[in-house]
Amino acid sequence: MKLLLHALIFVLLTLSSTTSLETTRNEDACARIAIEYQISNKDPEFSANFTDVKECLESFPYDKGIAESTIETIKKTVQGFFVYLSKVKEEPQQGFSFRGVDLIKEMDELLLNNYTSEYQFMSKLSILIKELKDAHMRFIPLCYLSAFIYSQQLYLYSVINNNDEQIIKIFDDEIDSRHNDCEVTHIDGRPSMEVIKEFADSTLDISKDAGVRFNAALATLVHNETDRIISRSSKFTLRRNLDFLPEKSSTEYSLLCANDEKTKFVREWKIGSKYYDRFNTSEDFHNEFCKIKRTPTIASAKFSKIFEPIIYNEPMVECESVYVTLMATFYILSDNKTGVVAVPTIKPSDNDYINQMFELQIGFGLLEDRGVTKIVLDFHENGGGYVDLALFFVYLLFPDASPSFDNDMVVSELSRATFEAASSESYVVQAKKKLNGLTMPPPGSDTKNLMTWAAKTVNNIIGKTSFFNIFGFLDPNTESRFQSVEEFIGNNTYVRGGTTTSFTSRFVDRYAQEFSLFVKLLAGNIKEYKWKSEDIIILTNGFCGSSCSLITHRMAEKFNVSTIAVGGFKDVPLSYASFPGSQVLNLEQIFFALNDIGILQNETLKDLIPPPFMFPAELRITLKEIYDNVNKDDILEYAYKPAKHRLYYDEQSARDPSILWLKAAKFFS
Ligand SMILES: *[C@@H]1O[C@H](CO)[C@@H](O)[C@H](O)[C@H]1NC(C)=O
Ligand SMILES: *[C@@H]1O[C@H](CO)[C@@H](O)[C@H](O)[C@H]1NC(C)=O
Ligand SMILES: *[C@@H]1O[C@H](CO)[C@@H](O)[C@H](O)[C@H]1NC(C)=O
Ligand SMILES: *[C@@H]1O[C@H](CO)[C@@H](O)[C@H](O)[C@H]1NC(C)=O
Ligand SMILES: *[C@@H]1O[C@H](CO)[C@@H](O)[C@H](O)[C@H]1NC(C)=O
Ligand SMILES: *[C@@H]1O[C@H](CO)[C@@H](O)[C@H](O)[C@H]1NC(C)=O
Ligand SMILES: *[C@@H]1O[C@H](CO)[C@@H](O)[C@H](O)[C@H]1NC(C)=O
Ligand SMILES: *[C@@H]1O[C@H](CO)[C@@H](O)[C@H](O)[C@H]1NC(C)=O
């Protein structure tokens, strides 16, 4: 009886709130979403209607003033600090594919058009920036990208078939498992390979290499001890990391299944949100997501499993797991002589990088104890993380040499003023004081305590000055500090993209210096392993970005470690890493630094300072570039570095990484 009463009250409530909203139903698309959500009784599996979502996002009119101010912010930021602003105009080196973009000119041109909505303008601007194919460089208008995510509820992959042709197959269909492992011959009536390549080239910015972008459109497994998880990539069928609304409400897949059976089906996008109960009208939507406010929008307690990792747990038959840490899993393969270290991130979830340094030593120690003679380092789908941890990873296997590459920054009117202000007298005095603060190591410490002490000491000495303080950088030729801003700025102009541009002298970054001090303090306390560079091989699908590429580029370039890339396009070489960049800053960090050193308050510089965004948005730019270690004048971000060896997935190795690892181990001569 009690239950029934509850149910009755609930029905009444639902009805009354529905009717009160009913009036707005026809004209307000955001309201239609809210009503449908309420009618579904806040079903965690609720999926909004595609047309409603599109109309809701497009319901905010284009405002030329906001558009101009947005472009002004981006322009002044990139003119002040973006190290590749001239370089992005150049056409790619052989092996890469992208379009040279005159960013300033093309942003100005965007303002010459009319737009039916603000959404349309923001997506055009965001796509222009994605054309730079630098995953570090981002403009994210949160208003339009944070509320919804989109899933086809199926995942695709690519293999080479028996006729030696590259094809697309269904990795996993969550709705109809009969489709699993069928070949997808056509998508919306066009050859599937072509459709996916086109999608990856036009919307993904993960790499300058089209093969890596192709991989990022498809599914791969990332793994840890307990689970193998379908990766966050799979972008063709899963748009969840701040992606725009897909172009159409559904996709048609033409399949060729076992016994030559042909079939077709149409799949709608499932549209999930953590915020379905955070708005009833478009006005609410605007207030929640499109206005700058103090308190961030809180996710609802109930939201769909679309947000959960997709766990795919078939057993791995050719390996045994030996040790698991928050950034790596250590395995021994069934050949009993090859160890595998699978490293899907350089950012442990507890953010304790010192502990990870310790954990890595335990893992490698266990491999050595078990008599492992060869090591496969698997960096699939690794988006990077801590620079210190990356440098430590290199150091563990190659303790003899300094892993630093040369950096520089662009010299603009604003950056020059910034170097000067950040390096003013008071800062030098502070830095010198810190040098005197060197304490002695705690007596009788174990390795872990010693490492914590060393990290703290390094941080006290080097770590706290402004990003722009030039006294923090070393001249790579003399290995001593720059003596003045003039010396640091030097006289270095290079013609890039047809524009003569000034850059600072090349320097050794603070990270690298911190690190050399760190290992000096630890002298003799880190075990050396017996593996040589020929005993180590790197395996990636090309998505090894940021501080992951810092590891792989240094191991490959400085220490001659061989590389294998998997996937990509058949018979086309594939990069083993992406977006090496160097230091990246977001607009908040830039404002913070400029405020700290008095630049924001300086009236004479007023016209050079970017105005803040008028709505919630994130802008990230690459501040420093690093140079190639082989061709010293090549910028690493723009240098095409294909892996020495290639592998392709097959039906077994795509599902069981241990089979792929055994194939990788065959490359040890
Ligand atoms: C979405 O709503 C529109 C009308 O607003 C309707 O024509 C369409 O069929 C709906 N789509 C789905 C998938 O329900
Ligand atoms: C944009 O719209 C305005 C007013 O509707 C019109 O005057 C102008 O010519 C349009 N500009 C372009 C480039 O279409
Ligand atoms: C492995 O992944 C699952 C699913 O995301 C997670 O719950 C678990 O904590 C992870 N385990 C480790 C050791 O990282
Ligand atoms: C939407 O309407 C419901 C029911 O009338 C109400 O409880 C809720 O607070 C409203 N949400 C917002 C964001 O106004
Ligand atoms: C590896 O070692 C296990 C026992 O430790 C043994 O059963 C297996 O046959 C060995 N495999 C090879 C390829 O030597
Ligand atoms: C403002 O910036 C200019 C240019 O860098 C500099 O010469 C001047 O000293 C600064 N003014 C103050 C008050 O810091
Ligand atoms: C800078 O270099 C150019 C050519 O490399 C030279 O002509 C010029 O005099 C130099 N300027 C200074 C201030 O050293
Ligand atoms: C690098 O390794 C290759 C074999 O993979 C070898 O032929 C070459 O001599 C090595 N180069 C250096 C500089 O050690």
CSV table of C-alpha atoms in Angstrom, one decimal, residues 7-379:
chain,number,residue,atom,x,y,z
A,7,ALA,CA,4.1,5.7,-6.9
A,8,LEU,CA,0.9,7.8,-7.1
A,9,ILE,CA,2.4,10.9,-5.6
A,10,PHE,CA,5.3,10.5,-7.9
A,11,VAL,CA,3.1,10.3,-11.0
A,12,LEU,CA,1.2,13.4,-9.8
A,13,LEU,CA,4.4,15.3,-9.3
A,14,THR,CA,5.8,14.4,-12.6
A,15,LEU,CA,2.6,15.3,-14.4
A,16,SER,CA,2.3,18.7,-12.7
A,17,SER,CA,5.9,19.7,-13.4
A,18,THR,CA,5.6,18.5,-16.9
A,19,THR,CA,2.5,20.6,-17.6
A,20,SER,CA,4.2,23.7,-16.1
A,21,LEU,CA,7.0,23.2,-18.5
A,22,GLU,CA,4.8,22.3,-21.4
A,23,THR,CA,4.3,25.9,-22.5
A,24,THR,CA,7.9,26.3,-23.3
A,25,ARG,CA,8.1,22.9,-25.0
A,26,ASN,CA,7.7,24.0,-28.5
A,27,GLU,CA,9.9,27.0,-28.8
A,28,ASP,CA,12.8,26.1,-26.4
A,29,ALA,CA,14.9,23.1,-27.4
A,30,CYS,CA,16.8,23.0,-24.1
A,31,ALA,CA,13.5,22.9,-22.3
A,32,ARG,CA,12.4,19.9,-24.5
A,33,ILE,CA,15.5,18.0,-23.3
A,34,ALA,CA,14.7,18.8,-19.7
A,35,ILE,CA,11.1,17.7,-20.1
A,36,GLU,CA,12.1,14.4,-21.8
A,37,TYR,CA,14.5,13.8,-19.0
A,38,GLN,CA,11.9,14.3,-16.3
A,39,ILE,CA,9.5,12.1,-18.2
A,40,SER,CA,12.1,9.4,-18.3
A,41,ASN,CA,12.1,9.6,-14.4
A,42,LYS,CA,15.8,10.7,-14.6
A,43,ASP,CA,16.8,7.5,-16.2
A,44,PRO,CA,20.6,7.1,-16.0
A,45,GLU,CA,20.4,5.7,-19.5
A,46,PHE,CA,18.5,8.7,-20.8
A,47,SER,CA,19.6,9.9,-24.2
A,48,ALA,CA,18.5,13.3,-25.5
A,49,ASN,CA,17.0,13.7,-28.9
A,50,PHE,CA,19.8,14.8,-31.4
A,51,THR,CA,17.7,17.5,-33.0
A,52,ASP,CA,16.9,19.0,-29.6
A,53,VAL,CA,20.5,19.0,-28.5
A,54,LYS,CA,21.5,20.6,-31.8
A,55,GLU,CA,18.8,23.3,-31.5
A,56,CYS,CA,19.6,23.8,-27.8
A,57,LEU,CA,23.3,24.4,-28.5
A,58,GLU,CA,22.4,26.6,-31.5
A,59,SER,CA,19.8,28.7,-29.6
A,60,PHE,CA,22.3,31.3,-28.5
A,61,PRO,CA,22.7,34.1,-31.1
A,62,TYR,CA,26.0,35.1,-32.6
A,63,ASP,CA,27.3,38.2,-30.9
A,64,LYS,CA,29.9,40.0,-33.0
A,65,GLY,CA,31.2,41.8,-29.9
A,66,ILE,CA,31.9,38.5,-28.1
A,67,ALA,CA,33.5,37.0,-31.2
A,68,GLU,CA,35.8,40.0,-31.6
A,69,SER,CA,36.8,39.9,-28.0
A,70,THR,CA,37.5,36.2,-28.2
A,71,ILE,CA,39.7,36.6,-31.2
A,72,GLU,CA,41.5,39.5,-29.6
A,73,THR,CA,42.3,37.4,-26.5
A,74,ILE,CA,43.6,34.5,-28.6
A,75,LYS,CA,45.5,36.9,-31.0
A,76,LYS,CA,47.3,38.8,-28.2
A,77,THR,CA,48.2,35.6,-26.3
A,78,VAL,CA,49.7,33.9,-29.4
A,79,GLN,CA,51.4,37.1,-30.5
A,80,GLY,CA,53.0,37.4,-27.1
A,81,PHE,CA,54.0,33.9,-26.4
A,82,PHE,CA,53.1,31.2,-28.9
A,83,VAL,CA,56.5,29.8,-30.0
A,84,TYR,CA,55.2,28.3,-33.3
A,85,LEU,CA,53.2,31.3,-34.5
A,86,SER,CA,55.4,31.7,-37.6
A,87,LYS,CA,56.1,28.0,-38.0
A,88,VAL,CA,52.4,27.1,-38.3
A,89,LYS,CA,52.3,28.9,-41.7
A,90,GLU,CA,54.7,26.3,-43.2
A,91,GLU,CA,53.6,23.3,-45.2
A,92,PRO,CA,54.6,20.0,-43.5
A,93,GLN,CA,57.8,18.0,-43.8
A,94,GLN,CA,57.5,14.9,-45.9
A,95,GLY,CA,55.7,12.2,-43.8
A,96,PHE,CA,53.4,14.6,-42.0
A,97,SER,CA,50.1,15.9,-43.4
A,98,PHE,CA,48.4,19.1,-42.4
A,99,ARG,CA,47.7,22.5,-43.8
A,100,GLY,CA,50.0,25.6,-43.2
A,101,VAL,CA,47.8,28.1,-41.4
A,102,ASP,CA,48.3,31.8,-41.1
A,103,LEU,CA,46.5,31.9,-37.7
A,104,ILE,CA,46.2,35.6,-37.3
A,105,LYS,CA,45.0,36.2,-40.8
A,106,GLU,CA,42.5,33.3,-40.7
A,107,MET,CA,41.1,34.4,-37.3
A,108,ASP,CA,40.5,37.9,-38.7
A,109,GLU,CA,38.8,36.3,-41.7
A,110,LEU,CA,36.4,34.4,-39.5
A,111,LEU,CA,35.1,37.7,-38.3
A,112,LEU,CA,34.1,38.7,-41.8
A,113,ASN,CA,31.4,36.1,-41.9
A,114,ASN,CA,27.9,36.0,-40.4
A,115,TYR,CA,26.9,33.1,-38.2
A,116,THR,CA,23.5,31.7,-37.5
A,117,SER,CA,24.6,31.1,-33.9
A,118,GLU,CA,27.4,31.6,-31.4
A,119,TYR,CA,27.9,27.8,-31.5
A,120,GLN,CA,28.6,27.9,-35.2
A,121,PHE,CA,31.3,30.6,-34.7
A,122,MET,CA,32.9,28.9,-31.8
A,123,SER,CA,33.1,25.6,-33.6
A,124,LYS,CA,34.7,27.2,-36.6
A,125,LEU,CA,37.3,28.9,-34.5
A,126,SER,CA,38.0,25.8,-32.5
A,127,ILE,CA,38.4,23.7,-35.7
A,128,LEU,CA,40.8,26.3,-37.1
A,129,ILE,CA,43.0,25.9,-34.1
A,130,LYS,CA,42.8,22.1,-34.3
A,131,GLU,CA,44.2,22.4,-37.9
A,132,LEU,CA,47.6,23.1,-36.3
A,133,LYS,CA,47.5,19.4,-35.3
A,134,ASP,CA,49.2,20.2,-32.0
A,135,ALA,CA,47.3,18.5,-29.1
A,136,HIS,CA,49.0,20.9,-26.7
A,137,MET,CA,47.3,23.9,-28.4
A,138,ARG,CA,43.7,24.2,-27.5
A,139,PHE,CA,40.8,26.6,-27.5
A,140,ILE,CA,37.9,25.1,-25.6
A,141,PRO,CA,34.6,27.1,-25.4
A,142,LEU,CA,33.3,25.1,-22.4
A,143,CYS,CA,29.7,26.4,-22.9
A,144,TYR,CA,29.3,24.2,-25.9
A,145,LEU,CA,31.6,21.3,-25.2
A,146,SER,CA,31.1,20.4,-21.5
A,147,ALA,CA,27.4,19.5,-21.3
A,148,PHE,CA,27.0,16.5,-23.6
A,149,ILE,CA,28.9,13.4,-24.8
A,150,TYR,CA,28.0,11.3,-27.8
A,151,SER,CA,28.3,7.5,-28.3
A,152,GLN,CA,27.5,5.1,-31.1
A,153,GLN,CA,27.8,2.3,-28.6
A,154,LEU,CA,30.2,0.4,-30.8
A,155,TYR,CA,33.9,0.4,-31.4
A,156,LEU,CA,35.9,-0.1,-34.6
A,157,TYR,CA,39.4,-1.3,-35.4
A,158,SER,CA,41.5,-2.0,-38.4
A,159,VAL,CA,43.4,-5.1,-39.6
A,160,ILE,CA,45.1,-6.4,-42.7
A,161,ASN,CA,43.0,-9.2,-44.2
A,162,ASN,CA,44.1,-12.4,-46.0
A,163,ASN,CA,44.2,-10.6,-49.3
A,164,ASP,CA,46.7,-8.2,-47.8
A,165,GLU,CA,44.2,-5.3,-47.8
A,166,GLN,CA,43.5,-3.0,-44.9
A,167,ILE,CA,40.0,-3.2,-43.6
A,168,ILE,CA,37.8,-1.8,-40.8
A,169,LYS,CA,36.1,-4.3,-38.4
A,170,ILE,CA,33.7,-4.0,-35.5
A,171,PHE,CA,35.7,-4.5,-32.3
A,172,ASP,CA,32.7,-4.5,-30.0
A,173,ASP,CA,29.1,-3.6,-30.4
A,174,GLU,CA,27.4,-3.0,-27.1
A,175,ILE,CA,23.9,-3.3,-28.5
A,176,ASP,CA,24.2,-6.2,-30.9
A,177,SER,CA,27.1,-8.6,-30.3
A,178,ARG,CA,26.3,-10.4,-33.6
A,179,HIS,CA,28.1,-7.5,-35.3
A,180,ASN,CA,31.4,-8.2,-33.5
A,181,ASP,CA,34.3,-8.9,-35.9
A,182,CYS,CA,32.2,-8.3,-39.0
A,183,GLU,CA,33.9,-6.2,-41.6
A,184,VAL,CA,32.6,-2.7,-42.1
A,185,THR,CA,32.8,-2.2,-45.8
A,186,HIS,CA,30.9,1.1,-46.0
A,187,ILE,CA,29.9,3.9,-43.8
A,188,ASP,CA,27.0,6.0,-45.0
A,189,GLY,CA,27.4,4.4,-48.4
A,190,ARG,CA,31.1,5.3,-48.8
A,191,PRO,CA,34.2,3.0,-48.3
A,192,SER,CA,34.8,2.9,-44.6
A,193,MET,CA,38.6,3.4,-44.7
A,194,GLU,CA,38.1,6.6,-46.7
A,195,VAL,CA,35.4,7.9,-44.3
A,196,ILE,CA,37.5,7.3,-41.2
A,197,LYS,CA,40.6,8.8,-42.7
A,198,GLU,CA,38.6,11.9,-43.7
A,199,PHE,CA,37.1,12.2,-40.2
A,200,ALA,CA,40.4,11.8,-38.5
A,201,ASP,CA,42.1,14.4,-40.7
A,202,SER,CA,39.4,17.0,-40.4
A,203,THR,CA,38.7,16.8,-36.7
A,204,LEU,CA,41.5,15.2,-34.7
A,205,ASP,CA,44.6,17.1,-33.6
A,206,ILE,CA,46.4,14.4,-31.8
A,207,SER,CA,49.3,14.3,-34.3
A,208,LYS,CA,50.7,15.8,-37.5
A,209,ASP,CA,51.0,12.2,-38.8
A,210,ALA,CA,47.8,11.1,-40.5
A,211,GLY,CA,48.4,7.4,-39.4
A,212,VAL,CA,48.4,8.4,-35.8
A,213,ARG,CA,45.2,10.4,-36.2
A,214,PHE,CA,43.7,7.3,-37.9
A,215,ASN,CA,44.6,5.2,-34.9
A,216,ALA,CA,43.0,7.7,-32.6
A,217,ALA,CA,39.7,7.4,-34.5
A,218,LEU,CA,39.7,3.7,-33.7
A,219,ALA,CA,39.6,1.6,-30.6
A,220,THR,CA,42.6,0.1,-28.8
A,221,LEU,CA,43.0,-1.4,-25.4
A,222,VAL,CA,44.8,0.3,-22.6
A,223,HIS,CA,45.5,-2.0,-19.7
A,224,ASN,CA,46.2,-2.3,-16.0
A,225,GLU,CA,46.5,-5.3,-13.7
A,226,THR,CA,42.7,-5.7,-13.1
A,227,ASP,CA,41.3,-4.5,-16.4
A,228,ARG,CA,41.8,-3.9,-20.0
A,229,ILE,CA,39.8,-0.8,-21.0
A,230,ILE,CA,38.7,0.4,-24.5
A,231,SER,CA,40.7,3.5,-24.9
A,232,ARG,CA,39.5,7.1,-24.6
A,233,SER,CA,40.4,7.5,-28.3
A,234,SER,CA,37.9,5.6,-30.5
A,235,LYS,CA,36.9,9.1,-31.6
A,236,PHE,CA,34.9,8.0,-34.7
A,237,THR,CA,32.2,6.4,-32.5
A,238,LEU,CA,32.7,8.1,-29.1
A,239,ARG,CA,32.9,11.8,-28.8
A,240,ARG,CA,33.5,12.5,-25.2
A,241,ASN,CA,36.6,14.6,-24.5
A,242,LEU,CA,35.1,18.0,-25.2
A,243,ASP,CA,34.1,17.2,-28.7
A,244,PHE,CA,31.5,19.1,-30.8
A,245,LEU,CA,28.1,17.6,-31.7
A,246,PRO,CA,28.5,15.1,-34.6
A,247,GLU,CA,27.2,16.3,-38.0
A,248,LYS,CA,24.3,13.9,-38.4
A,249,SER,CA,22.0,12.2,-35.9
A,250,SER,CA,22.9,8.7,-37.1
A,251,THR,CA,25.4,6.6,-39.1
A,252,GLU,CA,24.7,3.7,-41.5
A,253,TYR,CA,27.1,0.8,-41.3
A,254,SER,CA,27.3,-1.8,-44.1
A,255,LEU,CA,28.7,-5.1,-42.9
A,256,LEU,CA,30.3,-8.2,-44.3
A,257,CYS,CA,30.0,-10.9,-41.7
A,258,ALA,CA,31.0,-14.6,-41.4
A,259,ASN,CA,29.9,-16.8,-44.3
A,260,ASP,CA,29.9,-13.7,-46.6
A,261,GLU,CA,26.6,-12.6,-45.1
A,262,LYS,CA,25.9,-8.9,-45.9
A,263,THR,CA,23.9,-6.7,-43.6
A,264,LYS,CA,23.3,-3.0,-42.9
A,265,PHE,CA,22.2,-1.1,-39.8
A,266,VAL,CA,21.6,2.5,-38.8
A,267,ARG,CA,22.9,3.7,-35.4
A,268,GLU,CA,21.7,6.8,-33.6
A,269,TRP,CA,24.0,8.7,-31.3
A,270,LYS,CA,23.3,8.1,-27.7
A,271,ILE,CA,23.7,11.5,-26.0
A,272,GLY,CA,24.6,11.4,-22.3
A,273,SER,CA,25.2,14.2,-19.8
A,274,LYS,CA,26.1,14.6,-16.2
A,275,TYR,CA,24.0,17.7,-16.2
A,276,TYR,CA,20.6,16.8,-17.5
A,277,ASP,CA,19.0,18.1,-14.2
A,278,ARG,CA,20.9,21.3,-14.2
A,279,PHE,CA,18.7,23.2,-16.6
A,280,ASN,CA,15.0,23.5,-17.4
A,281,THR,CA,15.2,26.2,-20.1
A,282,SER,CA,17.8,27.6,-22.4
A,283,GLU,CA,18.2,30.5,-20.0
A,284,ASP,CA,19.2,28.0,-17.3
A,285,PHE,CA,21.5,26.4,-19.7
A,286,HIS,CA,23.2,29.7,-20.5
A,287,ASN,CA,23.5,30.5,-16.8
A,288,GLU,CA,25.0,27.2,-15.9
A,289,PHE,CA,27.5,26.7,-18.8
A,290,CYS,CA,28.0,29.9,-20.6
A,291,LYS,CA,28.5,32.5,-17.9
A,292,ILE,CA,31.6,33.0,-15.8
A,293,LYS,CA,30.7,32.3,-12.2
A,294,ARG,CA,32.3,31.4,-9.0
A,295,THR,CA,30.9,28.0,-8.3
A,296,PRO,CA,31.3,25.4,-11.0
A,297,THR,CA,28.3,23.4,-12.2
A,298,ILE,CA,28.1,20.2,-10.2
A,299,ALA,CA,27.4,16.9,-11.9
A,300,SER,CA,24.2,15.1,-11.0
A,301,ALA,CA,24.4,12.1,-8.7
A,302,LYS,CA,22.9,9.9,-11.4
A,303,PHE,CA,24.4,9.7,-14.8
A,304,SER,CA,24.7,7.2,-17.5
A,305,LYS,CA,27.2,4.4,-17.8
A,306,ILE,CA,28.3,6.1,-21.0
A,307,PHE,CA,30.8,7.8,-18.7
A,308,GLU,CA,32.2,4.7,-17.3
A,309,PRO,CA,35.3,3.0,-18.7
A,310,ILE,CA,34.4,0.2,-21.1
A,311,ILE,CA,36.1,-2.8,-19.5
A,312,TYR,CA,37.1,-5.6,-21.9
A,313,ASN,CA,38.5,-8.4,-19.9
A,314,GLU,CA,39.5,-11.4,-22.0
A,315,PRO,CA,42.5,-13.2,-20.4
A,316,MET,CA,46.0,-12.4,-21.8
A,317,VAL,CA,47.4,-15.8,-22.7
A,318,GLU,CA,51.0,-15.1,-23.4
A,319,CYS,CA,52.1,-13.2,-20.2
A,320,GLU,CA,52.2,-13.2,-16.5
A,321,SER,CA,51.7,-10.0,-14.5
A,322,VAL,CA,54.5,-9.3,-12.1
A,323,TYR,CA,53.9,-5.9,-10.6
A,324,VAL,CA,51.4,-3.1,-10.9
A,325,THR,CA,51.8,0.5,-10.0
A,326,LEU,CA,49.6,3.5,-10.7
A,327,MET,CA,51.4,4.3,-13.9
A,328,ALA,CA,52.8,1.0,-15.2
A,329,THR,CA,52.3,-2.7,-15.2
A,330,PHE,CA,55.2,-5.1,-15.4
A,331,TYR,CA,54.8,-8.4,-17.2
A,332,ILE,CA,56.9,-11.4,-18.2
A,333,LEU,CA,56.1,-13.0,-21.5
A,334,SER,CA,55.6,-16.7,-22.1
A,335,ASP,CA,59.1,-16.9,-23.8
A,336,ASN,CA,60.4,-16.5,-20.2
A,337,LYS,CA,63.0,-14.0,-21.3
A,338,THR,CA,61.1,-10.9,-22.3
A,339,GLY,CA,59.7,-8.4,-19.8
A,340,VAL,CA,57.0,-5.9,-20.8
A,341,VAL,CA,56.4,-2.6,-19.1
A,342,ALA,CA,53.0,-1.2,-20.1
A,343,VAL,CA,52.9,2.5,-19.4
A,344,PRO,CA,49.6,4.1,-20.2
A,345,THR,CA,50.3,7.4,-18.3
A,346,ILE,CA,53.0,9.4,-16.7
A,347,LYS,CA,50.5,10.9,-14.3
A,348,PRO,CA,49.7,8.5,-11.4
A,349,SER,CA,46.2,9.0,-10.0
A,350,ASP,CA,47.5,9.9,-6.6
A,351,ASN,CA,49.8,12.5,-8.1
A,352,ASP,CA,52.6,11.2,-5.9
A,353,TYR,CA,55.4,11.1,-8.4
A,354,ILE,CA,58.1,10.4,-5.8
A,355,ASN,CA,56.3,7.2,-4.8
A,356,GLN,CA,56.1,6.2,-8.5
A,357,MET,CA,59.8,6.7,-8.9
A,358,PHE,CA,60.2,4.2,-6.1
A,359,GLU,CA,57.5,1.9,-7.5
A,360,LEU,CA,59.2,1.8,-10.9
A,361,GLN,CA,62.4,0.6,-9.3
A,362,ILE,CA,60.5,-2.2,-7.6
A,363,GLY,CA,59.0,-3.3,-10.9
A,364,PHE,CA,62.3,-3.2,-12.9
A,365,GLY,CA,64.0,-4.9,-10.0
A,366,LEU,CA,61.5,-7.8,-10.1
A,367,LEU,CA,62.0,-8.2,-13.9
A,368,GLU,CA,65.8,-8.3,-13.3
A,369,ASP,CA,65.4,-10.9,-10.5
A,370,ARG,CA,63.4,-13.1,-12.8
A,371,GLY,CA,66.2,-13.2,-15.3
A,372,VAL,CA,64.5,-11.0,-17.9
A,373,THR,CA,67.0,-10.3,-20.7
A,374,LYS,CA,64.9,-8.1,-23.0
A,375,ILE,CA,62.4,-5.4,-22.3
A,376,VAL,CA,59.4,-4.1,-24.4
A,377,LEU,CA,58.3,-0.7,-23.3
A,378,ASP,CA,54.7,-0.2,-24.4
A,379,PHE,CA,53.5,3.4,-24.5
